[in-house]
Short mmCIF file of C-alpha atoms in Angstrom, two decimals:
data_model
loop_
_atom_site.label_atom_id
_atom_site.label_comp_id
_atom_site.label_asym_id
_atom_site.label_seq_id
_atom_site.Cartn_x
_atom_site.Cartn_y
_atom_site.Cartn_z
CA MET A 257 -4.08 16.26 -31.24
CA GLU A 258 -2.75 19.18 -29.21
CA LYS A 259 -6.28 19.66 -27.91
CA ILE A 260 -6.45 16.07 -26.71
CA ARG A 261 -3.10 16.47 -24.99
CA LYS A 262 -4.30 19.52 -23.11
CA SER A 263 -7.54 17.84 -22.11
CA LEU A 264 -5.46 15.27 -20.22
CA ASN A 265 -2.14 16.70 -19.13
CA ASP A 266 -3.14 20.34 -18.81
CA SER A 267 -6.73 19.95 -17.69
CA PRO A 268 -7.16 20.75 -13.97
CA TYR A 269 -10.02 18.24 -13.84
CA ALA A 270 -7.71 15.47 -15.05
CA ARG A 271 -4.93 16.45 -12.65
CA TRP A 272 -7.12 16.63 -9.58
CA GLY A 273 -8.89 13.45 -10.62
CA ILE A 274 -5.52 11.69 -10.74
CA LEU A 275 -4.66 13.15 -7.34
CA ILE A 276 -7.85 11.72 -5.84
CA LEU A 277 -7.17 8.35 -7.47
CA VAL A 278 -3.64 8.02 -6.11
CA GLY A 279 -4.76 9.63 -2.85
CA ILE A 280 -7.07 6.64 -2.35
CA ILE A 281 -4.05 4.34 -2.68
CA LEU A 282 -2.14 6.33 -0.08
CA SER A 283 -5.12 6.47 2.29
CA VAL A 284 -5.67 2.71 2.28
CA ASN A 285 -1.93 2.20 2.74
CA TYR A 286 -1.97 4.28 5.92
CA TYR A 287 -5.28 2.75 7.01
CA PHE A 288 -3.90 -0.78 6.99
CA TYR A 289 -0.67 0.26 8.67
CA ASP A 290 -2.43 2.07 11.53
CA ALA A 291 -5.47 -0.19 11.94
CA PHE A 292 -3.61 -2.51 14.30
CA SER A 293 -2.59 0.28 16.67
CA SER A 294 -6.12 0.59 18.02
CA LEU A 295 -6.56 -3.20 18.09
CA LYS A 296 -3.58 -4.03 20.32
CA SER A 297 -5.56 -5.10 23.38
CA LEU A 298 -7.90 -7.22 21.26
CA LEU A 299 -5.04 -8.87 19.36
CA THR A 300 -3.12 -9.72 22.52
CA LYS A 301 -6.27 -11.17 24.05
CA GLU A 302 -7.60 -13.08 21.03
CA PHE A 303 -4.29 -14.49 19.79
CA ALA A 304 -2.46 -14.58 23.13
CA PHE A 305 0.28 -12.32 21.78
CA THR A 306 2.73 -11.03 24.35
CA ASN A 307 3.72 -7.37 24.21
CA THR A 308 7.00 -8.45 22.63
CA GLN A 309 5.21 -10.49 19.97
CA TYR A 310 2.82 -7.64 19.22
CA GLY A 311 5.78 -5.30 18.86
CA LEU A 312 7.43 -7.80 16.51
CA PHE A 313 4.26 -7.99 14.43
CA VAL A 314 3.92 -4.22 14.07
CA SER A 315 7.63 -3.60 13.44
CA PHE A 316 8.01 -6.43 10.90
CA TYR A 317 6.69 -3.98 8.30
CA ALA A 318 10.07 -2.24 8.44
CA VAL A 319 12.23 -5.33 7.86
CA PRO A 320 12.26 -5.24 4.02
CA ASN A 321 12.78 -1.47 3.98
CA THR A 322 15.66 -1.33 6.45
CA PHE A 323 17.54 -4.62 6.52
CA LEU A 324 16.84 -5.44 2.85
CA LEU A 325 17.10 -1.77 1.75
CA MET A 326 13.94 -2.00 -0.36
CA ALA A 327 13.22 1.67 0.24
CA VAL A 328 16.44 2.33 -1.71
CA PHE A 329 16.17 -0.44 -4.30
CA GLY A 330 12.51 0.41 -4.87
CA GLY A 331 13.51 3.87 -6.06
CA MET A 332 16.12 2.39 -8.38
CA ILE A 333 13.56 -0.05 -9.78
CA LEU A 334 11.12 2.82 -10.32
CA ASP A 335 13.71 4.76 -12.32
CA LYS A 336 14.51 1.66 -14.35
CA LEU A 337 11.04 0.20 -15.00
CA GLY A 338 8.82 3.26 -14.78
CA ILE A 339 5.63 4.10 -12.95
CA ARG A 340 3.27 1.47 -14.32
CA ARG A 341 5.29 -1.70 -13.86
CA THR A 342 6.87 -0.64 -10.59
CA GLY A 343 3.62 0.67 -9.16
CA PHE A 344 1.60 -2.41 -10.04
CA THR A 345 4.27 -4.78 -8.71
CA PHE A 346 4.71 -3.11 -5.35
CA ILE A 347 1.05 -2.27 -4.77
CA PHE A 348 0.31 -5.92 -5.57
CA PHE A 349 2.84 -6.93 -2.88
CA MET A 350 1.04 -4.55 -0.54
CA ALA A 351 -2.38 -6.10 -1.29
CA PHE A 352 -1.02 -9.66 -1.12
CA GLY A 353 0.55 -8.95 2.26
CA ALA A 354 -2.66 -7.40 3.58
CA VAL A 355 -4.73 -10.42 2.52
CA LEU A 356 -2.13 -12.80 3.97
CA THR A 357 -2.27 -10.94 7.29
CA ALA A 358 -6.06 -11.17 7.39
CA TYR A 359 -5.91 -14.84 6.42
CA GLY A 360 -3.59 -15.55 9.34
CA ALA A 361 -6.19 -14.07 11.68
CA CYS A 362 -9.27 -15.76 10.22
CA ASP A 363 -11.16 -18.66 11.79
CA TYR A 364 -10.59 -20.95 8.80
CA TYR A 365 -6.82 -20.74 9.10
CA ARG A 366 -6.87 -21.01 12.89
CA SER A 367 -8.90 -24.22 12.70
CA GLY A 368 -6.24 -25.92 10.56
CA GLY A 369 -6.67 -24.27 7.16
CA ILE A 370 -4.16 -24.19 4.32
CA GLY A 371 -0.67 -23.42 5.58
CA HIS A 372 -1.44 -23.93 9.27
CA GLN A 373 0.43 -27.22 9.53
CA MET A 374 3.47 -25.81 7.75
CA MET A 375 3.56 -22.78 10.04
CA SER A 376 3.29 -25.11 13.03
CA SER A 377 6.37 -27.08 11.97
CA PHE A 378 9.03 -24.51 12.93
CA LEU A 379 9.75 -21.88 15.57
CA PRO A 380 7.38 -23.37 18.18
CA LYS A 381 7.92 -20.30 20.34
CA TYR A 382 5.60 -18.41 17.98
CA SER A 383 2.03 -19.39 17.14
CA PRO A 384 1.06 -20.33 13.56
CA GLU A 385 -1.23 -17.29 13.55
CA LEU A 386 1.61 -14.93 14.41
CA LYS A 387 3.93 -16.46 11.82
CA MET A 388 1.38 -16.16 9.02
CA MET A 389 0.57 -12.60 10.03
CA LEU A 390 4.30 -11.78 10.13
CA ALA A 391 4.63 -13.10 6.58
CA GLY A 392 1.75 -10.86 5.54
CA ARG A 393 3.23 -7.88 7.33
CA PHE A 394 6.55 -8.50 5.54
CA PHE A 395 5.00 -8.49 2.07
CA TYR A 396 2.87 -5.49 2.95
CA GLY A 397 5.96 -3.57 4.06
CA LEU A 398 7.80 -4.71 0.94
CA GLY A 399 5.28 -2.89 -1.22
CA ALA A 400 4.06 -0.03 0.94
CA GLU A 401 7.10 2.25 1.08
CA THR A 402 7.94 1.98 -2.61
CA SER A 403 4.29 2.61 -3.48
CA ILE A 404 4.58 5.98 -1.69
CA VAL A 405 7.61 6.82 -3.87
CA VAL A 406 5.61 5.82 -6.96
CA ILE A 407 2.78 8.15 -5.93
CA SER A 408 5.26 11.01 -5.52
CA LYS A 409 6.58 10.42 -9.04
CA ILE A 410 3.03 10.32 -10.40
CA LEU A 411 2.31 13.72 -8.87
CA VAL A 412 5.49 15.17 -10.37
CA LYS A 413 4.47 13.81 -13.76
CA TRP A 414 1.01 15.37 -13.66
CA PHE A 415 1.60 18.50 -11.57
CA LYS A 416 5.09 19.68 -12.56
CA GLY A 417 4.77 23.43 -12.99
CA LYS A 418 1.10 23.26 -11.97
CA ASP A 419 0.42 23.44 -8.19
CA LEU A 420 2.96 20.72 -7.40
CA ALA A 421 3.51 21.86 -3.80
CA LEU A 422 -0.24 21.92 -3.19
CA ALA A 423 -0.55 18.42 -4.63
CA PHE A 424 2.17 17.15 -2.29
CA GLY A 425 0.46 18.82 0.65
CA LEU A 426 -2.82 17.14 -0.23
CA LYS A 427 -0.95 13.85 -0.59
CA VAL A 428 0.06 14.14 3.06
CA GLY A 429 -3.56 14.94 3.90
CA PHE A 430 -4.78 11.76 2.20
CA GLY A 431 -2.33 9.74 4.27
CA ARG A 432 -3.47 11.34 7.52
CA LEU A 433 -7.08 10.73 6.52
CA GLY A 434 -6.28 7.03 6.29
CA THR A 435 -4.75 7.12 9.77
CA PHE A 436 -7.77 8.96 11.20
CA LEU A 437 -10.24 6.49 9.70
CA ALA A 438 -8.21 3.50 10.87
CA LEU A 439 -8.06 4.68 14.46
CA ARG A 440 -11.76 5.58 14.49
CA MET A 441 -13.26 2.70 12.53
CA SER A 442 -11.18 -0.36 13.46
CA PRO A 443 -12.31 -0.57 17.12
CA THR A 444 -15.92 -0.05 16.04
CA LEU A 445 -15.72 -2.80 13.43
CA ALA A 446 -14.00 -5.13 15.90
CA GLN A 447 -16.86 -4.76 18.42
CA GLU A 448 -14.73 -5.41 21.50
CA GLY A 449 -13.22 -8.49 19.87
CA ALA A 450 -16.43 -10.15 18.70
CA GLN A 451 -15.69 -9.12 15.10
CA LEU A 452 -11.92 -8.71 15.23
CA THR A 453 -11.35 -10.61 11.99
CA THR A 454 -13.99 -8.44 10.30
CA ALA A 455 -11.98 -5.33 11.15
CA ILE A 456 -8.79 -6.92 9.77
CA TRP A 457 -10.47 -8.19 6.60
CA PHE A 458 -12.04 -4.78 6.04
CA ALA A 459 -8.58 -3.18 6.18
CA SER A 460 -7.16 -5.74 3.74
CA ILE A 461 -10.06 -5.28 1.30
CA LEU A 462 -9.39 -1.54 1.29
CA VAL A 463 -5.80 -2.24 0.20
CA CYS A 464 -7.14 -4.41 -2.63
CA ILE A 465 -9.35 -1.48 -3.65
CA GLY A 466 -6.15 0.58 -3.72
CA LEU A 467 -4.69 -1.94 -6.19
CA LEU A 468 -7.80 -1.57 -8.34
CA ALA A 469 -7.42 2.22 -8.20
CA PHE A 470 -3.87 1.90 -9.52
CA ILE A 471 -5.03 -0.34 -12.37
CA ILE A 472 -7.49 2.41 -13.31
CA TYR A 473 -4.65 4.93 -13.12
CA ILE A 474 -2.60 2.79 -15.53
CA LEU A 475 -5.27 3.33 -18.21
CA PHE A 476 -4.90 7.11 -17.91
CA ASP A 477 -1.12 6.86 -17.81
CA LEU A 478 -1.02 4.76 -20.98
CA LYS A 479 -3.29 7.23 -22.76
CA ILE A 480 -1.35 10.34 -21.82
CA ASP A 481 1.99 8.72 -22.70
CA ARG A 482 0.65 7.66 -26.08
CA GLU A 483 -0.73 11.10 -26.88
CA LEU A 484 2.41 12.91 -25.72
CA LYS A 485 4.50 10.57 -27.84
CA GLU A 486 2.33 11.23 -30.89
CA THR A 487 2.73 14.98 -30.47
CA GLY A 488 6.46 14.69 -29.81
CA THR A 489 6.21 16.33 -26.39
CA ALA A 490 6.93 13.29 -24.24
CA ASN A 491 9.78 13.64 -21.77
CA LYS A 492 12.33 10.86 -21.72
CA ALA A 493 11.99 9.00 -18.43
CA ASP A 494 14.87 9.21 -16.01
CA LYS A 495 16.91 6.03 -15.82
CA PHE A 496 18.95 4.98 -12.84
CA ALA A 497 22.66 4.96 -13.46
CA ILE A 498 25.73 5.22 -11.26
CA ARG A 499 27.99 7.89 -12.73
#
């Protein structure tokens, strides 16, 4: 049994494989966040957003993490519920928000699809497209920051005492890779506005792939926890408490 434990927790192949897996999640997180930076002119033209409305759309990501303090509460929830439940919940919020944002930009919704009438019934100053995309941006922001905290805790779990600083450095690299790809690929996919929704849907699908990557991670996490428990070497998870 000790051999099995080492093949997972102490194996460099397992550790770096886990790093790549969670690195994908971080990359798609950054990709979706930054994809809209290079699409500003196309968004303002296609959806008739003013500069103020575009700024509202981009900044709405921060609302749950600043005004609702989710960046703080997310850490508390992580300490209380652990990596698997917290990670799945918040990465699901991230994926749901990304899909909702893409839905708000798609032709089906704009031609009167599900939710269009409801979004048209309030705040006439803002278009139904903007309001749906704001809702998506809110949910995406709700999950994105806490998911980064979850990834950090995963790296501590797998790399503590074993190249932890290097793992954190590579984590930053994965994030910057997502930014680079977003800024390079989004304008190309959008084709000067002809395929703007394609570029947005592509970004949202990547976030859904990130959710799938975390589900795969859960399988490894369950296995290593079970084996460490059987060998009596499992560390008791930290629990949040005000002392």
